[in-house]
Short mmCIF file of C-alpha atoms in Angstrom, two decimals:
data_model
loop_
_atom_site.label_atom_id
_atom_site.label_comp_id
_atom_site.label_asym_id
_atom_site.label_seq_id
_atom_site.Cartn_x
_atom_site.Cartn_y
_atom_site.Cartn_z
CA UNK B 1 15.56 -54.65 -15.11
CA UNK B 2 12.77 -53.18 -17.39
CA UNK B 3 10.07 -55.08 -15.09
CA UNK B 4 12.11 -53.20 -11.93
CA UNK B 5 11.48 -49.82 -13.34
CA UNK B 6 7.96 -50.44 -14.21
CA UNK B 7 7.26 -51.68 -10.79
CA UNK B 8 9.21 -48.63 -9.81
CA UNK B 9 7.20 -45.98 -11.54
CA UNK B 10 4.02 -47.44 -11.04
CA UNK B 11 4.66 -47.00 -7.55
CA UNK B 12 5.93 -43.72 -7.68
CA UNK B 13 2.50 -42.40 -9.39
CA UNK B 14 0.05 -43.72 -6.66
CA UNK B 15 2.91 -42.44 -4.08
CA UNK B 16 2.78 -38.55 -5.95
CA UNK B 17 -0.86 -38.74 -5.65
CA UNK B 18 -1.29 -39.33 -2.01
CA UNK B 19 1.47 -36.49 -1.56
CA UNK B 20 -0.46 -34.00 -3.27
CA UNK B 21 -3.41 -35.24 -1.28
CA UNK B 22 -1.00 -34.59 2.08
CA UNK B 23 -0.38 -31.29 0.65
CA UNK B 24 -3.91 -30.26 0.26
CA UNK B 25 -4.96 -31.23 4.01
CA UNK B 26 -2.01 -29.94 5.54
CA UNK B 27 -3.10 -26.63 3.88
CA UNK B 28 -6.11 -26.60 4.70
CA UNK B 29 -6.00 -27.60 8.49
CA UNK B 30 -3.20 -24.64 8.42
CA UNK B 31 -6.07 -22.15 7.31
CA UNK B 32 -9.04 -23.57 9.43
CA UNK B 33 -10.23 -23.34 12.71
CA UNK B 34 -8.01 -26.61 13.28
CA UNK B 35 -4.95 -24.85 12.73
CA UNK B 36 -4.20 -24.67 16.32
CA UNK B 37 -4.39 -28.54 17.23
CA UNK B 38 -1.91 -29.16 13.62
CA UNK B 39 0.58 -27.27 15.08
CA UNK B 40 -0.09 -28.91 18.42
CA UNK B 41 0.40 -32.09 16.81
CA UNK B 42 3.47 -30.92 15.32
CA UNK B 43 4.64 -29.81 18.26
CA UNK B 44 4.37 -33.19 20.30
CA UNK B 45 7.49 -33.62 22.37
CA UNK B 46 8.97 -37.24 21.81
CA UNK B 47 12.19 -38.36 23.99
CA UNK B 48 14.60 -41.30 23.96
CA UNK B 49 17.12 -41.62 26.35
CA UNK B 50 19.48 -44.62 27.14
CA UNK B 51 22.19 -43.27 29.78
CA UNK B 52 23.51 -40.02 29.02
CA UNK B 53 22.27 -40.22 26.03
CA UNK B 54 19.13 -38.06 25.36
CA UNK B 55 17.10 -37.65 21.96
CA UNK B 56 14.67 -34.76 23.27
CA UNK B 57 12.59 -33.55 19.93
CA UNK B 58 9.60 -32.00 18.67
CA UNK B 59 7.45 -34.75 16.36
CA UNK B 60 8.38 -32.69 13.62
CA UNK B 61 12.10 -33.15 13.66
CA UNK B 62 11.47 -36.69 14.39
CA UNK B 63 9.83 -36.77 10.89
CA UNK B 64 12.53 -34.55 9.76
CA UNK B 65 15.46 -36.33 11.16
CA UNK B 66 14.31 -39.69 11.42
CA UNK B 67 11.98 -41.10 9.56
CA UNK B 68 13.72 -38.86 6.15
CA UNK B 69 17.31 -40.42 6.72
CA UNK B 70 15.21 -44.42 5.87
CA UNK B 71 13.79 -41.75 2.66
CA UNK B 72 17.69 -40.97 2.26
CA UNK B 73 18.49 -44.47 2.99
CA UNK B 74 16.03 -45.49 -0.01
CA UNK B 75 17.60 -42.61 -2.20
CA UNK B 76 21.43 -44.23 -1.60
CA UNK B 77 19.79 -47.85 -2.63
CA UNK B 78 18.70 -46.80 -5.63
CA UNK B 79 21.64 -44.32 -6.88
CA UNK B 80 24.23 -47.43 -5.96
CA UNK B 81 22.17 -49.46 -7.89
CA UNK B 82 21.50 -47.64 -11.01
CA UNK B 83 25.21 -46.55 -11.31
CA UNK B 84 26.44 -50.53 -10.75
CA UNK B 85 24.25 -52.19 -13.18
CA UNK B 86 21.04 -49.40 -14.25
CA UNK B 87 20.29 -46.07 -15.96
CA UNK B 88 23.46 -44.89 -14.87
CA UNK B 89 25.98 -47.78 -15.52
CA UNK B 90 27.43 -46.60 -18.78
CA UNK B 91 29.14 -43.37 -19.63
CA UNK B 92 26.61 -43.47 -23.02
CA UNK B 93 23.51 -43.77 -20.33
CA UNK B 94 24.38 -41.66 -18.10
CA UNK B 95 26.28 -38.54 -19.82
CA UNK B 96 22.57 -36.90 -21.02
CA UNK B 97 20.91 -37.17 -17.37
CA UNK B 98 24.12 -35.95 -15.63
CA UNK B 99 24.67 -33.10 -17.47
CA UNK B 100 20.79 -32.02 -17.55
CA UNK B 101 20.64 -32.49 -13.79
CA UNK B 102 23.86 -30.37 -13.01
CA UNK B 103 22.33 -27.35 -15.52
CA UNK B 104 19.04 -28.50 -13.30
CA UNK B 105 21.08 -27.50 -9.98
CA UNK B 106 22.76 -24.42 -11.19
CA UNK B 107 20.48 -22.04 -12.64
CA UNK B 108 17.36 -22.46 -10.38
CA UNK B 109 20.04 -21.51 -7.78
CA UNK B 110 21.31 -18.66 -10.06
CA UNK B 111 18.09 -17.67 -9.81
CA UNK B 112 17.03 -17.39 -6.46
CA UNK B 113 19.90 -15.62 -5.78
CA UNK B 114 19.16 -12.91 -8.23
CA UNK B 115 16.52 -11.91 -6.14
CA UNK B 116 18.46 -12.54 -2.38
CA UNK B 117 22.05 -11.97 -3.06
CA UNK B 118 21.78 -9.24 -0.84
CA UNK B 119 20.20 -10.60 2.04
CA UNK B 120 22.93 -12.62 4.20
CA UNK B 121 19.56 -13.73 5.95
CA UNK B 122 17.94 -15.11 2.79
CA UNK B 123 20.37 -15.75 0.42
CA UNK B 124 21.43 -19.32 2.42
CA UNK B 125 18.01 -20.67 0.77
CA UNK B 126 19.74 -20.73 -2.64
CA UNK B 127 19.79 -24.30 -3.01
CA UNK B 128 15.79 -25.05 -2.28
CA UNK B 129 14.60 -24.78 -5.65
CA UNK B 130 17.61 -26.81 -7.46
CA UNK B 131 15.37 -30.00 -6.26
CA UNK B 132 13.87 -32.09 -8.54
CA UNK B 133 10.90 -34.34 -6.52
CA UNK B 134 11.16 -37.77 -8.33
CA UNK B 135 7.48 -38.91 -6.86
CA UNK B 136 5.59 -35.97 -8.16
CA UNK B 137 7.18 -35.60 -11.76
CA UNK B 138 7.01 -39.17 -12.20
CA UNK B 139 3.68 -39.57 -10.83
CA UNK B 140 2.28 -36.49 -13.41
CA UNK B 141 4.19 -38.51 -16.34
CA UNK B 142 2.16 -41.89 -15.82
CA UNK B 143 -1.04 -39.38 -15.96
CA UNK B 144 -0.66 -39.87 -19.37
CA UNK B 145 0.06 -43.77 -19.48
CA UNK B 146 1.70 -45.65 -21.75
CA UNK B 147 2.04 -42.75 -24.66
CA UNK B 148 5.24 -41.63 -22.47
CA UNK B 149 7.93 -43.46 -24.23
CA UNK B 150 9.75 -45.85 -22.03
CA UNK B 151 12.97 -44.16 -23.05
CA UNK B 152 12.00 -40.83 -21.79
CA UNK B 153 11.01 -41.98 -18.14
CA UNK B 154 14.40 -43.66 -17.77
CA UNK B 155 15.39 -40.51 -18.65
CA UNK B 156 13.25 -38.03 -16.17
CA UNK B 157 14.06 -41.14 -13.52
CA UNK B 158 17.71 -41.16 -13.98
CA UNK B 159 18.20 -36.93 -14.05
CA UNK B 160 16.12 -37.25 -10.92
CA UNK B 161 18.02 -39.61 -9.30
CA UNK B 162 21.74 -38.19 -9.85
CA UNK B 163 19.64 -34.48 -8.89
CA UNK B 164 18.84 -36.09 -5.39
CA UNK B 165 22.50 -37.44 -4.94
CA UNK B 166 23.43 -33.69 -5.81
CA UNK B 167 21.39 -32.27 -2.99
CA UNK B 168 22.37 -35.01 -0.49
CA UNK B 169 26.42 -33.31 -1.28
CA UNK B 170 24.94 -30.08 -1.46
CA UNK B 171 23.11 -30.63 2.81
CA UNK B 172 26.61 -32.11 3.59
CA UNK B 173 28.51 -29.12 2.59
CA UNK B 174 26.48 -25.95 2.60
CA UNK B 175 23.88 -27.03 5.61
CA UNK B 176 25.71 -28.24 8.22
CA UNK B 177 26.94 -26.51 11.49
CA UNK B 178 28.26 -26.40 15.08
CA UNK B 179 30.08 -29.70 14.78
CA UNK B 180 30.99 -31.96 17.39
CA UNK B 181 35.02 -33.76 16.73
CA UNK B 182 33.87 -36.59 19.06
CA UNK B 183 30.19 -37.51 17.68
CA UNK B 184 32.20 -37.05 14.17
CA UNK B 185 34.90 -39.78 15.53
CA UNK B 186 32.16 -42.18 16.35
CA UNK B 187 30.37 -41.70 13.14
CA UNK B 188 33.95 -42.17 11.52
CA UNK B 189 34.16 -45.62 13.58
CA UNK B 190 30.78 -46.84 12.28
CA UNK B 191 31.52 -45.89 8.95
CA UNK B 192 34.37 -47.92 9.17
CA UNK B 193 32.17 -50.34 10.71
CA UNK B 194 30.01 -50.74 7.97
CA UNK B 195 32.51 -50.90 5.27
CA UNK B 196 34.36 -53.70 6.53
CA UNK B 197 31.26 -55.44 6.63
CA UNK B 198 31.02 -54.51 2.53
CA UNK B 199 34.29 -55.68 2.25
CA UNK B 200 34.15 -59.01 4.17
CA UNK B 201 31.13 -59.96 2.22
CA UNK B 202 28.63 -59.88 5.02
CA UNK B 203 25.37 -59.86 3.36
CA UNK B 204 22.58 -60.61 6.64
CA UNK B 205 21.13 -56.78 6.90
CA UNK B 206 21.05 -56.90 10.53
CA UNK B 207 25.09 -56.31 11.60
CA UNK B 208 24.14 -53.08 8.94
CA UNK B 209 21.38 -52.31 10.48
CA UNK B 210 23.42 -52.13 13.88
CA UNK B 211 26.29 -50.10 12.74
CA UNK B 212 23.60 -47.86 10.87
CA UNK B 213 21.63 -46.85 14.07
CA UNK B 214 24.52 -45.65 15.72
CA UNK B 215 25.97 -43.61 13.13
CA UNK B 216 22.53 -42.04 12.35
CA UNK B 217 22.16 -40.91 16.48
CA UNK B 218 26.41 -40.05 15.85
CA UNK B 219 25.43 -38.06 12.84
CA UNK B 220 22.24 -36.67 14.44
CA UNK B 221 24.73 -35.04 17.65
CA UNK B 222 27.54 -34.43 15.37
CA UNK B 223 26.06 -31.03 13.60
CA UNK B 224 25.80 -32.79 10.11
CA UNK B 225 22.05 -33.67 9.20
CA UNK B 226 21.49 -37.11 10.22
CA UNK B 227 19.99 -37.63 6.61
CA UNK B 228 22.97 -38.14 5.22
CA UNK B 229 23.57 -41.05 7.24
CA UNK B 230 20.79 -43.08 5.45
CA UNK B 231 22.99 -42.67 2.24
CA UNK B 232 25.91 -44.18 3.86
CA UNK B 233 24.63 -46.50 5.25
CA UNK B 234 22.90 -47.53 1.53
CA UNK B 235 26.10 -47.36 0.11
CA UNK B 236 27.81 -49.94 1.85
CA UNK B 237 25.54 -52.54 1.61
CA UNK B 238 26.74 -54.80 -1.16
CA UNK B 239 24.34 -54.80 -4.27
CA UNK B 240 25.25 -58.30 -5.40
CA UNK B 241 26.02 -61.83 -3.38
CA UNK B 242 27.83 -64.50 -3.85
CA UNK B 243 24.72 -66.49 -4.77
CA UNK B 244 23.62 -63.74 -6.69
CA UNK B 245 21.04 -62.61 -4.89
CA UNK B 246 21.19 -58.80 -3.91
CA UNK B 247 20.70 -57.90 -0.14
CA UNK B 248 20.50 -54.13 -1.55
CA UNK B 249 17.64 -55.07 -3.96
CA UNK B 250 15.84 -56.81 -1.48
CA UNK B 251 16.24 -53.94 1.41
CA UNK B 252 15.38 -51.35 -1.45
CA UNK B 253 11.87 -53.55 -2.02
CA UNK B 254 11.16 -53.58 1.82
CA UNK B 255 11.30 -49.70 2.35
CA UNK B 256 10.15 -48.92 -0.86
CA UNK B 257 6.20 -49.22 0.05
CA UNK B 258 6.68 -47.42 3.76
CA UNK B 259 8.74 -44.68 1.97
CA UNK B 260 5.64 -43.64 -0.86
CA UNK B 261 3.00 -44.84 1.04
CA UNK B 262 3.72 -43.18 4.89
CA UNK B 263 7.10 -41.61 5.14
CA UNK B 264 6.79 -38.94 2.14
CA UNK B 265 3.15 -38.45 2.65
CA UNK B 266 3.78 -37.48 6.73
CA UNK B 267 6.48 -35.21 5.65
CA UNK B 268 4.12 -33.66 2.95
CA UNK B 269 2.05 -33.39 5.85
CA UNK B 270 3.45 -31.86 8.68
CA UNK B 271 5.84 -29.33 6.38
CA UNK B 272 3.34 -27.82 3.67
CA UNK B 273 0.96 -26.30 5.99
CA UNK B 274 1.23 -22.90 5.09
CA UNK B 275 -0.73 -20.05 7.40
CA UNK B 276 -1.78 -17.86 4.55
CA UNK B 277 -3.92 -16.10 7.11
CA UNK B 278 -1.44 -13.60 7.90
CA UNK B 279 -0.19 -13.01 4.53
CA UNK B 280 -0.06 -9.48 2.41
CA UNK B 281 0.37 -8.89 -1.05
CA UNK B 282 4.03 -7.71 -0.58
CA UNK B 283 4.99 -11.10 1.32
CA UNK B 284 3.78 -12.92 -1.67
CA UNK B 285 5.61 -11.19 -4.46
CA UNK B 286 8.70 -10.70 -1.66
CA UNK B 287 12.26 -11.99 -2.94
CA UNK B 288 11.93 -15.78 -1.47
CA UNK B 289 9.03 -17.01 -3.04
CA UNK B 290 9.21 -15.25 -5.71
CA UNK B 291 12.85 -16.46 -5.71
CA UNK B 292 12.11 -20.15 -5.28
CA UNK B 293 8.84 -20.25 -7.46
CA UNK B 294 11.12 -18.68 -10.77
CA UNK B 295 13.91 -21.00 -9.48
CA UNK B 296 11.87 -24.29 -10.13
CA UNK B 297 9.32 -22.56 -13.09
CA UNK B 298 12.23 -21.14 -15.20
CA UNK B 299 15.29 -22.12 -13.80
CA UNK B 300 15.25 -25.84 -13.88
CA UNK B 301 14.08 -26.05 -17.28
CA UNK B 302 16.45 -23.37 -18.22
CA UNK B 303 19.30 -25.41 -17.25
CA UNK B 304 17.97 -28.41 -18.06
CA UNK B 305 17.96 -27.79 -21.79
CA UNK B 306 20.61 -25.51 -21.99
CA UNK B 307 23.42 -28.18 -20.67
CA UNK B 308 21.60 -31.06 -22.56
CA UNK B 309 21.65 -29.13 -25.98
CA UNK B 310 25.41 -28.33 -25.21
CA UNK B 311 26.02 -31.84 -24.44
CA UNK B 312 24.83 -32.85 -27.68
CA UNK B 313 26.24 -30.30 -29.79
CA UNK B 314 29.72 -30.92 -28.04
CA UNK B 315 29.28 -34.72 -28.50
CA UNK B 316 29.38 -35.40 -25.41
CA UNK B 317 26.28 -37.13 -24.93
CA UNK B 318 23.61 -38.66 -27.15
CA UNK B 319 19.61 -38.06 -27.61
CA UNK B 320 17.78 -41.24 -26.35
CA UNK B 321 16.60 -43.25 -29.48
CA UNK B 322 13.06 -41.92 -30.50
CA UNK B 323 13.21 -38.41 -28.08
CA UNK B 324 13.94 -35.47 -29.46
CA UNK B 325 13.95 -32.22 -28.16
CA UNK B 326 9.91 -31.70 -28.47
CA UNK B 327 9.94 -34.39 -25.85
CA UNK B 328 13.01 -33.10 -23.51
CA UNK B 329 11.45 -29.44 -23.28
CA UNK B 330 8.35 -30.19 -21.36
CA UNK B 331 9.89 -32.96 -18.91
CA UNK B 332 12.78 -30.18 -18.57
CA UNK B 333 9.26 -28.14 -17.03
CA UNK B 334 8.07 -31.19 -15.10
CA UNK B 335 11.91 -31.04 -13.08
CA UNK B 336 10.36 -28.06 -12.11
CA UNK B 337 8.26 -29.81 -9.25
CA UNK B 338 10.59 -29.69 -6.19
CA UNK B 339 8.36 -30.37 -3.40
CA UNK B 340 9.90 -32.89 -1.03
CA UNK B 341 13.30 -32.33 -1.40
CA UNK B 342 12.60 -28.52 -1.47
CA UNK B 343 10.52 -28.61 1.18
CA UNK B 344 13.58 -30.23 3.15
CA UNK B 345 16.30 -27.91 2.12
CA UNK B 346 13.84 -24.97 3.28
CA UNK B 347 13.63 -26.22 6.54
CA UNK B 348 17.17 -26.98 7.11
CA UNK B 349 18.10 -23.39 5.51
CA UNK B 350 15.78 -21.23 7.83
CA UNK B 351 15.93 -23.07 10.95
CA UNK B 352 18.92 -21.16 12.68
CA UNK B 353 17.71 -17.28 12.21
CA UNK B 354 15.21 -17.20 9.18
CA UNK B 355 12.17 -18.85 10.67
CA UNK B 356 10.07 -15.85 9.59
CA UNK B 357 11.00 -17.03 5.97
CA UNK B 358 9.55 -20.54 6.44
CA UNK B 359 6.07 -20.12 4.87
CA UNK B 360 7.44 -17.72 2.40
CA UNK B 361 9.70 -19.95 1.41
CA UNK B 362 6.51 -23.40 1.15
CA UNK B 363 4.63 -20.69 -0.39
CA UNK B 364 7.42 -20.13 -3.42
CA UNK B 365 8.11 -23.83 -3.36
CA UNK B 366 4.30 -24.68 -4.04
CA UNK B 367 3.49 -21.99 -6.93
CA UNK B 368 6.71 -22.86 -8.29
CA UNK B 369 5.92 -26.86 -8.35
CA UNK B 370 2.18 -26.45 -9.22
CA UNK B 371 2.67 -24.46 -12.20
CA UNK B 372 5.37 -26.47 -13.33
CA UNK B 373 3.42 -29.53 -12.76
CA UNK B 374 0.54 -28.14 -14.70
CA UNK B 375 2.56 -26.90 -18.07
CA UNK B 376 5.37 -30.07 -18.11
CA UNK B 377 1.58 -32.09 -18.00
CA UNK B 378 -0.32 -30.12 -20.85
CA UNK B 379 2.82 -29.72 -22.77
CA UNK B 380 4.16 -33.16 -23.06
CA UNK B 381 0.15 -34.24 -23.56
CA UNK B 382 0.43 -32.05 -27.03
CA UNK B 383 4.18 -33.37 -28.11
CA UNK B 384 3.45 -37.00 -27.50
CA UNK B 385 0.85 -39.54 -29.74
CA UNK B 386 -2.92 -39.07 -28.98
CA UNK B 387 -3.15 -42.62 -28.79
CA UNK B 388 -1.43 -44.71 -27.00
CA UNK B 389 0.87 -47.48 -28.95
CA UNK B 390 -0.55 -51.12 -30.21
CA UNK B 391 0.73 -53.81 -28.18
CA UNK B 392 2.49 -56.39 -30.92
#
């Protein structure tokens, strides 16, 4: 297990910095002479169409739609596996991390909405800056090697983990629309589908993979983001064999490289290209970004520490052995960084009316991650050993 996470973070830190490397071209073909041919690209009309049925999309919801429900699908792998036998598998593990991540969720939106409440146009972006992006704030916490205590990146991995399983609940409920009873009944049928095949102990991926391809197009018609069919789909394929050997584990290792490597990166990509071009002083300081980039700056941490200290004052959940709260604070900033996920509940929150909020919204969502990238880094750098510990 400890060999799993390492593998697992190490990856995670080359994958954050190839998505801040996304980030930077994407804005900078968005301000360049260029900008015309991105957006062209963007643009790029891609159809399938088998019979009467027709997937007719822009390349950007393909990349939306598509290739982030295998990212969703990689998110569900690892959640079911952390709670079954990880981070997560004890009440004693998991109490601190839950709690943090739910104060994580609540205040940035409490936040936000102190600025939009009273916008009905605006206000339905409340949840973008309650995401945590696990590849970025783990990939600034291996900056500093191995004087991060093991103990505290279980930590920042865990919160970050049950924060993403909060958003996935918080697109099925709050960001879904104009559904469709019969593309809901054949999802239903695949979902039963695929848990029969759980519960019959089929463990070949392919009867899964199958089932999973038709609920994803049944989700994708039915009004409810097709995402959330890449959870499902990780959640009922069984962790553990009869042999032992896990078909989940084995999946999980198989997307893991195409997810850091191409899928987050092309997202990155084709959604942070922000035209600043246009921009005015008053659209910068304007409620959304100004919303969002307080959200993730003061409100994660903000709720971070406020439901861990409560937590542990109530007894309800320990301190890991070794942290204290010198070590908590700064990571608390470093949830702060809530590009991807952000950057997904943005476009899912002003697609139907609010598309003149779209940049403002990547513009909030970049301050807001940058600067908490930049004092979660140079803070935990001062709480933490200037050297890093003697192998024994």
């Amino acid at each position: 297990m400890e060999r799993a996470i390492k593998n697992f973070l190490s990856q995670e830190s080359a994958g954050g910095i190839l998505l801040m490397l996304a980030v930077v071209v994407a804005m900078l073909l968005a301000n360049s002479p260029f900008a015309s041919y991105y957006l062209t690209f963007l643009d790029t009309p891609m159809q399938v169409r088998v019979g009467a049925l027709d997937i007719n999309k822009p390349l950007l919801l393909w990349i939306n739609d598509g290739l982030m429900a295998i990212f969703f699908l990689l998110i569900g792998l690892e959640v079911k596996r952390e709670l079954l036998e990880g981070a997560l598998s004890t009440r004693a593990q998991a109490s601190l991390p839950t709690f943090a991540a739910i104060g994580g969720m609540i205040f940035p939106a409490l936040i936000y909405l102190m600025f939009n409440s009273g916008d009905p146009t605006t206000k339905v972006g409340w949840a973008i800056p309650a995401a945590t992006d696990i590849a970025f704030a783990l990939g600034i916490m291996a900056l500093l090697g191995s004087r991060v205590p093991v103990a505290l990146k279980i930590f920042l991995l865990a919160l970050a983990i049950i924060d993403d399983l909060g958003v996935v609940v918080i697109i099925a409920l709050f960001y879904s629309s104009d559904l469709s009873m019969m593309s809901l009944l054949i999802a239903s049928i695949a979902i039963v589908g695929l848990v029969a095949l759980n519960r019959k102990g089929v463990t070949a991926l392919g009867p899964y993979g199958m089932l999973g391809a038709v609920l994803w197009v049944a989700v994708l018609k039915s009004g409810v983001h097709a995402t959330l069919a890449g959870v499902i789909i990780a959640f009922c394929i069984p962790l553990r064999a009869k042999d032992g050997s896990s078909p989940s584990e084995k999946l999980e290792h198989s997307i893991h490289p195409w997810s850091t490597f191409l899928i987050l990166p092309l997202f990155a990509f084709a959604n942070a290209g922000v035209d600043l071009s246009g921009m005015q002083l008053t659209d910068i300081v304007s409620p959304v970004p100004v919303g969002i980039a307080l959200g993730l700056l003061v409100g994660k941490p903000l709720g971070v520490m406020l439901m861990s200290y409560m937590a542990v004052k109530l007894k309800w959940a320990e301190l890991p052995k070794g942290i204290g709260w010198q070590h908590i604070a700064p990571v608390a900033v470093m949830c702060g960084v809530g590009f991807t996920m952000s950057m997904f509940i943005a476009s899912l929150a002003f697609e139907h009316g609010g598309e003149a909020y779209s940049d403002l919204a990547r513009l909030g969502i970049l301050v807001g991650s940058l600067a908490s990238a930049l004092i979660g880094y140079v803070w935990l750098a001062k709480v933490l050993p200037n050297t890093e510990p003697k192998s024994v």
